[in-house]
Coordinates of C-alpha atoms and ligand atoms in Angstrom, one line a residue:
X111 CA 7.4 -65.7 -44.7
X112 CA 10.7 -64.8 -44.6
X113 CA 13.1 -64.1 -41.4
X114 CA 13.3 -60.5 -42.1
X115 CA 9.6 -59.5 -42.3
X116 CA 8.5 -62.1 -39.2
X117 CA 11.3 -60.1 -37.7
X118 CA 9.2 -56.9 -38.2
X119 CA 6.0 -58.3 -37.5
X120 CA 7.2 -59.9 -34.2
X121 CA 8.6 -56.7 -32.8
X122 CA 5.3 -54.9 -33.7
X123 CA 3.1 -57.3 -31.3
X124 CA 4.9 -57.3 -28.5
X125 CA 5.0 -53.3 -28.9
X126 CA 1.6 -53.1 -29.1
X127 CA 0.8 -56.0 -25.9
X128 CA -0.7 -54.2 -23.3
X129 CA -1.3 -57.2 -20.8
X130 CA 1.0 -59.8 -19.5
X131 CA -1.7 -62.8 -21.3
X132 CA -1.4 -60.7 -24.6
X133 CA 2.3 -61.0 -24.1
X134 CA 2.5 -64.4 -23.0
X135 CA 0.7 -65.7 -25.9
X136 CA 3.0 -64.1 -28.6
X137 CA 5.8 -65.9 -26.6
X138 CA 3.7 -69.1 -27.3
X139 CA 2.8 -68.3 -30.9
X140 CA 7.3 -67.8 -31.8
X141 CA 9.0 -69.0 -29.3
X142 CA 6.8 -71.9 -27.8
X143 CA 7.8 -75.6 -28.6
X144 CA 5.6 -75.5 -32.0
X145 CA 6.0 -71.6 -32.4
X146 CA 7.0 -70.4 -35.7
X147 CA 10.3 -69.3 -34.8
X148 CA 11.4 -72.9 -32.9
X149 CA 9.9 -74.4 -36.1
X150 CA 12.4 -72.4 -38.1
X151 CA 15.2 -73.0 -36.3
X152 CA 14.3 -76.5 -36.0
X153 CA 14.7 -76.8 -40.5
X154 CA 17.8 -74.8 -40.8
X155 CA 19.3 -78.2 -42.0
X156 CA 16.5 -78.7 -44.4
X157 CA 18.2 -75.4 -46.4
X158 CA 20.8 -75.6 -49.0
X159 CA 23.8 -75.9 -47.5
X160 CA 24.8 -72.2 -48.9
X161 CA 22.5 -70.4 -46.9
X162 CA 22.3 -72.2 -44.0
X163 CA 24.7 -70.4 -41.9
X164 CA 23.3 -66.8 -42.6
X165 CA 19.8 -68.2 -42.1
X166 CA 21.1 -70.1 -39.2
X167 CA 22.8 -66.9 -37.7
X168 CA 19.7 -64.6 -38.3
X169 CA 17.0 -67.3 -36.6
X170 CA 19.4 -67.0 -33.8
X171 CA 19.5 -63.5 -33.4
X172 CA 16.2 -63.1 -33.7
X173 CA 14.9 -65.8 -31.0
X174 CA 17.9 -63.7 -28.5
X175 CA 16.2 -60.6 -29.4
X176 CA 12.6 -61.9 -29.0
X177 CA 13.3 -62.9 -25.9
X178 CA 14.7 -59.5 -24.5
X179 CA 11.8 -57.7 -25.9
X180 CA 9.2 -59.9 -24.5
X181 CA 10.9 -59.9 -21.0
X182 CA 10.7 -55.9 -21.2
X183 CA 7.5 -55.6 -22.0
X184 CA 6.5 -57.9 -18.9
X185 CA 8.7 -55.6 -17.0
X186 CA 7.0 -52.7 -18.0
X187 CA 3.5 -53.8 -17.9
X188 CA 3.9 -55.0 -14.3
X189 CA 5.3 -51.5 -13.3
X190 CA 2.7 -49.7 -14.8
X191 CA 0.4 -52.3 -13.1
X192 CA 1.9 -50.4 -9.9
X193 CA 1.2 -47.0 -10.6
X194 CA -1.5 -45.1 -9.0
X195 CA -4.8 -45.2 -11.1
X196 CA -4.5 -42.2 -13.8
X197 CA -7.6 -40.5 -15.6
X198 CA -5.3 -38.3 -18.1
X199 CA -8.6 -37.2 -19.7
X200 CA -9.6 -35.1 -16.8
X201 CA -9.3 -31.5 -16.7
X202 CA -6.3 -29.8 -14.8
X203 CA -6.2 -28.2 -11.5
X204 CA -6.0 -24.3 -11.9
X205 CA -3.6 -23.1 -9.3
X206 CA -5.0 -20.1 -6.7
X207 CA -4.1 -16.7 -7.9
X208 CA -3.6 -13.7 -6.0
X209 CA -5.7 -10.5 -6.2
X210 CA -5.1 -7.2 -5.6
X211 CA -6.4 -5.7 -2.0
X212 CA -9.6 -3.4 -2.3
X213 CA -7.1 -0.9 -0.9
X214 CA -4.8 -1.3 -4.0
X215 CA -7.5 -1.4 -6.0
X216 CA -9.2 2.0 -4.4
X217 CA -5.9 3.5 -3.9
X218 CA -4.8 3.1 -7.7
X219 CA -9.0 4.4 -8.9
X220 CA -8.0 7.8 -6.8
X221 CA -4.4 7.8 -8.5
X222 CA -6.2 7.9 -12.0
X223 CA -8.7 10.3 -11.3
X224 CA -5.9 12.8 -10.4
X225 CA -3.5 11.8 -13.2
X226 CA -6.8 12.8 -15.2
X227 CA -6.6 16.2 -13.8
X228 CA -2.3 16.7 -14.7
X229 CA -1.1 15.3 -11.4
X230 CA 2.0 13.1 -10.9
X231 CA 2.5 10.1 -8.6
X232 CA 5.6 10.8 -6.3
X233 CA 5.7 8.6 -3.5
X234 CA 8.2 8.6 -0.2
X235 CA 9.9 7.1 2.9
X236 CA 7.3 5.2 5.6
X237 CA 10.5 5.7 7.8
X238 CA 10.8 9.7 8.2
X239 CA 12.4 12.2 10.3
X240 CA 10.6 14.0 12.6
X241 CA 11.9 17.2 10.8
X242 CA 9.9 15.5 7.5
X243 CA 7.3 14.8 9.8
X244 CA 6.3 17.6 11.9
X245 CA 9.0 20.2 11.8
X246 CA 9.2 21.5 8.1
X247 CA 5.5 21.2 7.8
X248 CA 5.0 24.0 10.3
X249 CA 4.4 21.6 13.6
X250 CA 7.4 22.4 15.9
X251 CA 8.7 20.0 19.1
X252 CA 6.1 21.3 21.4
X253 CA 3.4 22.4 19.1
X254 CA -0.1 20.4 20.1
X255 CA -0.9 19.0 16.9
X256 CA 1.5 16.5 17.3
X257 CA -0.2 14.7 20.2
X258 CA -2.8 13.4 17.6
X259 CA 0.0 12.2 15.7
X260 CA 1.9 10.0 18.4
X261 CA 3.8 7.1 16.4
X262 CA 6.3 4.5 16.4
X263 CA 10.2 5.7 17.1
X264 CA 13.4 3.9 15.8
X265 CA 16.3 4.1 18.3
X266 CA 18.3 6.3 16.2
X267 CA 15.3 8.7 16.8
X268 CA 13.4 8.5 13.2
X269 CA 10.1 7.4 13.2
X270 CA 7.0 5.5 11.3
X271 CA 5.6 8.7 9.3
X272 CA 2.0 9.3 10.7
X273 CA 0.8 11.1 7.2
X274 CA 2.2 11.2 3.6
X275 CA 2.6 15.0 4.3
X276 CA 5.9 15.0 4.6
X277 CA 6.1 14.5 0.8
X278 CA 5.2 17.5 0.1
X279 CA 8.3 18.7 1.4
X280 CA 10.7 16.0 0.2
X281 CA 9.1 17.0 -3.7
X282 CA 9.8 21.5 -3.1
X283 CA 12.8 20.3 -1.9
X284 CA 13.7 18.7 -5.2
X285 CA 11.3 20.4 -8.0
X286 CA 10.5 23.7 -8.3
X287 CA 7.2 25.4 -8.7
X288 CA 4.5 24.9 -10.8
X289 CA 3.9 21.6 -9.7
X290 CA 1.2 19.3 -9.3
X291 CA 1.6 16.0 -7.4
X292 CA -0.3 13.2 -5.1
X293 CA 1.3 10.5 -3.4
X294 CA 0.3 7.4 -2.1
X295 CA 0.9 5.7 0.5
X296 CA 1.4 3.6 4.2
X297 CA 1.4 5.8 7.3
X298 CA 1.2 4.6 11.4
X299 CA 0.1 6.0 14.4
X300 CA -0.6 4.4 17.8
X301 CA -4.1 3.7 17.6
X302 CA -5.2 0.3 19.0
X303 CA -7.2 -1.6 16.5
X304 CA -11.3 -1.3 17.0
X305 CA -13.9 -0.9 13.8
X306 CA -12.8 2.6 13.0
X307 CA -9.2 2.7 14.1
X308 CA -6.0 0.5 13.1
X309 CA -2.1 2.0 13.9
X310 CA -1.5 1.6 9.8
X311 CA -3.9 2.9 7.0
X312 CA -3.3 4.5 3.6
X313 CA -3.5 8.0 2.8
X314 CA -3.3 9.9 -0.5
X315 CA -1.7 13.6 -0.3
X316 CA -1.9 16.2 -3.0
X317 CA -0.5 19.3 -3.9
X318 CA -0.8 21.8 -6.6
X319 CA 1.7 24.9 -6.2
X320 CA 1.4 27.4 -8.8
X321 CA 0.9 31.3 -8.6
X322 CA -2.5 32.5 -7.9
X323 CA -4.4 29.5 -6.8
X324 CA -7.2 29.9 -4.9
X325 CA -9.7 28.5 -2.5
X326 CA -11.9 28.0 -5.4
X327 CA -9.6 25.9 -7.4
X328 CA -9.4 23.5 -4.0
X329 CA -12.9 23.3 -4.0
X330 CA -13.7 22.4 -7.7
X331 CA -10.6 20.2 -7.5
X332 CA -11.8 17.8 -4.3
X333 CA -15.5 18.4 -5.4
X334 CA -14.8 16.2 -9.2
X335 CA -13.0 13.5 -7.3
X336 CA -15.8 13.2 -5.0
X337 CA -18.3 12.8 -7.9
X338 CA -15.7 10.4 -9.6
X339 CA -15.2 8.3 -6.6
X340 CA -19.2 8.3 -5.2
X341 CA -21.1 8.8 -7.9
X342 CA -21.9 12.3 -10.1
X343 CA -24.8 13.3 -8.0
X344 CA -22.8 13.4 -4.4
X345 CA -23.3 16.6 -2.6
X346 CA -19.8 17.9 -1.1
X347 CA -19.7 20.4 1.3
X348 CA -16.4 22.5 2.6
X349 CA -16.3 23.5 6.1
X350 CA -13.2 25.6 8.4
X351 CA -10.7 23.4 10.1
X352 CA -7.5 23.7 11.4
X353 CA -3.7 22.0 10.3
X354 CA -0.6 23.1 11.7
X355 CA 0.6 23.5 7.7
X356 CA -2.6 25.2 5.6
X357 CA -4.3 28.6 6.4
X358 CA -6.9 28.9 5.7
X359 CA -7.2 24.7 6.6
X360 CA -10.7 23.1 5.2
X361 CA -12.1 19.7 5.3
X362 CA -14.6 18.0 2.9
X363 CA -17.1 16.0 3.7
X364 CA -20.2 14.4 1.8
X365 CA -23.7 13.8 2.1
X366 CA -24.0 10.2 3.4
X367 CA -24.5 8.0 0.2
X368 CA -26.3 5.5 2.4
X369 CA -29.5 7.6 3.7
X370 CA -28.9 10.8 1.7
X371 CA -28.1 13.3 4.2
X372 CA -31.3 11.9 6.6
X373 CA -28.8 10.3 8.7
X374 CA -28.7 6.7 9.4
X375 CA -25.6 4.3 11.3
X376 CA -23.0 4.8 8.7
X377 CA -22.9 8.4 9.0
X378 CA -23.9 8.3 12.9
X379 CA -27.1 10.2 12.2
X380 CA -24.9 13.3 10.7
X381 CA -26.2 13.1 7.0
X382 CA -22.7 13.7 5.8
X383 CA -18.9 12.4 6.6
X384 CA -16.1 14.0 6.4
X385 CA -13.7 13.0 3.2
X386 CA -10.9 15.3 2.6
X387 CA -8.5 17.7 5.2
X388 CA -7.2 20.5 2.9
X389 CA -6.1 24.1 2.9
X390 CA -4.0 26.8 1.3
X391 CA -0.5 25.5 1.9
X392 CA 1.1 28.0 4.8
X393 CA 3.0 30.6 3.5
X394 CA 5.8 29.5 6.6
X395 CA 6.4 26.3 4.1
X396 CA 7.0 27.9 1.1
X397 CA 9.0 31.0 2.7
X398 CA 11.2 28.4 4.4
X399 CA 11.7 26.3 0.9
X400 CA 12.7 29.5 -0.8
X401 CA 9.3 30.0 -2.7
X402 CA 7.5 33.2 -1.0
X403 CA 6.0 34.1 -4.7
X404 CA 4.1 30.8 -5.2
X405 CA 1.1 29.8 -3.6
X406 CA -1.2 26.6 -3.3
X407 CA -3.0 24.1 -1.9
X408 CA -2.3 20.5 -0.2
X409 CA -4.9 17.9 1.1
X410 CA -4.7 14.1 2.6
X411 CA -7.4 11.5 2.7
X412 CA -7.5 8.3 4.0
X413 CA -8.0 5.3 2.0
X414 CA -9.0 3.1 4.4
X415 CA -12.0 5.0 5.5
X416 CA -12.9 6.3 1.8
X417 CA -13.2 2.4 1.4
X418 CA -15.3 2.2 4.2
X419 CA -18.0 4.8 2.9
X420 CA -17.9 4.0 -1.0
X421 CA -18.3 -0.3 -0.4
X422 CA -20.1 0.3 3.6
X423 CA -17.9 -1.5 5.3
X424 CA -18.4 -0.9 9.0
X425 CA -15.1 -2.4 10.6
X426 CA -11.4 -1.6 9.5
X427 CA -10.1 -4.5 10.8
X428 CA -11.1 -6.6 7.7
X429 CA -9.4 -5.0 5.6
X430 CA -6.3 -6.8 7.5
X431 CA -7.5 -10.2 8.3
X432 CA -6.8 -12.0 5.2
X433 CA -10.5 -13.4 5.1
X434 CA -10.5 -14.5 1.6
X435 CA -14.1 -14.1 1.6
X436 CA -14.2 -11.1 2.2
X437 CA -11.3 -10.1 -0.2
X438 CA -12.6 -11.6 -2.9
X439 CA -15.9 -9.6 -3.6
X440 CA -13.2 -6.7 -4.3
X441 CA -11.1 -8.8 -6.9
X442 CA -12.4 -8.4 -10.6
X443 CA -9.4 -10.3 -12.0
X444 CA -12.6 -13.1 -11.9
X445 CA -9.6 -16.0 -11.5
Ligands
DAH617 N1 -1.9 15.1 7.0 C1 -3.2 15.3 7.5 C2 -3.6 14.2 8.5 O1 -3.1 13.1 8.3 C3 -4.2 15.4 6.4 C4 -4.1 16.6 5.6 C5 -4.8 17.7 6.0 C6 -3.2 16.7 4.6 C7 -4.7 18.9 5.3 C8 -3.0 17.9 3.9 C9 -3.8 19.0 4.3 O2 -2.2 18.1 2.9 O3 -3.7 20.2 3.6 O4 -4.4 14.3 9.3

């Protein structure tokens, strides 16, 4: 064989050695005291005289280079002797993904229900004034109403809205009549947390301001999204209520989807629960805004507790605990 190719073939063992004997042994086989290599080295004088010192010079290089190789290799092996145990074959670990939260989710099903019917999704400041708040929507400083609607107050006198009411009034402010809008969103009050109370929830609002609305459009309006949201055969029923900022003021409520109106825990033995607090926007509002020859309705419902009805869940507070397990019957991203 000559130098060049037992050059080639050399390199290409040691390569290939995967244990220290392996490499060991290939030292032996070239570079031992009979090895091929030392054997060659050994005849260079045995060659004609002519060739001798490129033969001479090549053996040389080669036994140098041999020996760096096979001193890297043991290097390497022993490091990798080191190394934690590795099965590379074994599947990877799928990182934890987030979900969205049964309110998202419930909150964005409403949203498309109403985009269905031509509304728009406007959405507003949780920070408000009280003249957002209470004032322009027909509930002056020492009007009653706003005892149920005690909240959180910044120092500079704002405060944490305590209903996405004031909305409506941010969106006649800016667009004018016919318009038709929800928005969704965060809202406090002070309520100390127990199952059917938390001081934050989501509500949706709604408007539709157009000439010659009527009750009847309110009605048929509330009564589909109903049937969307709890099922086609849900029985809605509309009775008188008050609101500093509809008139006439209605609310909504449906037969219990649970016991069908016989009554049972969810509903408290009612048969029904109320939904939706609507009415014929107050003619004050629109006066005051500039548009006495429109008319329309507004409503508001909570999230939180249309949650509770549609899945029976019988304590708010879960819906902020973070219990995974809970959370993750709501998720249908199946991650
Ligand atoms: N803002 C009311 C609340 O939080 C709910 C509501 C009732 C909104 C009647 C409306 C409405 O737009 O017309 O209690």
């Amino acid at each position: 064989m000559d130098l060049e190719s037992l050059g080639e073939e050399v390199k290409l063992n040691i390569r290939k050695a995967s244990s220290i004997d392996e490499i060991e042994s290939i030292r032996i086989k070239y570079l031992g005291k009979k090895g091929e290599l030392t054997k060659i080295l050994h005849s260079i004088g045995d060659i004609p005289a002519k060739e001798r010192p490129r033969a001479g010079k090549l053996a040389n290089k080669l036994k140098n280079e041999f020996s760096e190789l096979i001193k890297e290799k043991k290097e390497e092996i022993t490091k990798q002797k080191s190394l934690p145990w590795m099965d590379l074959s074994l599947p990877g670990r799928k990182p934890t993904m987030g979900g969205l939260h049964p309110l998202s989710i419930l909150s964005q099903e409403i949203q498309d229900i109403f985009i269905q019917m031509g509304f728009s999704i406007v959405t507003g400041p949780e920070i408000e004034t009280e003249y957002y708040n209470f004032t322009a929507l027909n509930t002056p400083e020492d009007h009653p109403a706003r005892d149920m609607h005690d909240t959180f107050y910044l120092k500079d006198g704002r405060l944490l809205r305590t209903h996405t009411s004031p909305v409506q009034i941010r969106t006649l402010e800016k667009h004018s009549p016919p318009l038709r809008i929800i928005s969704p969103g965060r809202c406090y009050r002070v309520d100390t947390f127990d199952p059917i109370h938390s001081p934050t929830f989501t509500q949706i609002e709604g408007l539709w301001i157009d000439k010659d609305i009527s009750m009847a459009d309110l009605f048929g309006t509330l009564d589909l999204f109903a049937k969307k949201i709890f099922g086609k055969d849900v029985k809605t029923e509309f009775f008188p209520s008050y609101f500093p900022f509809t008139e006439p003021s209605a609310e909504m409520w449906i037969e219990c989807p649970f016991c069908k109106g016989k009554g049972c825990s969810v509903c408290k033995k009612r048969g029904k629960i109320e939904t939706v607090g609507a009415g014929m926007v107050h003619p004050n509002i629109l006066k005051s805004l500039g548009y006495g020859e429109f008319n329309g309705f507004a409503f508001g419902m909570g999230v939180d507790r249309i949650a509770m009805t549609k899945y029976d869940i019988d304590d708010i507070r879960l819906f902020f605990q973070n219990e995974l397990q809970f959370l993750r019957q709501f998720d249908d991203s199946k991650l």
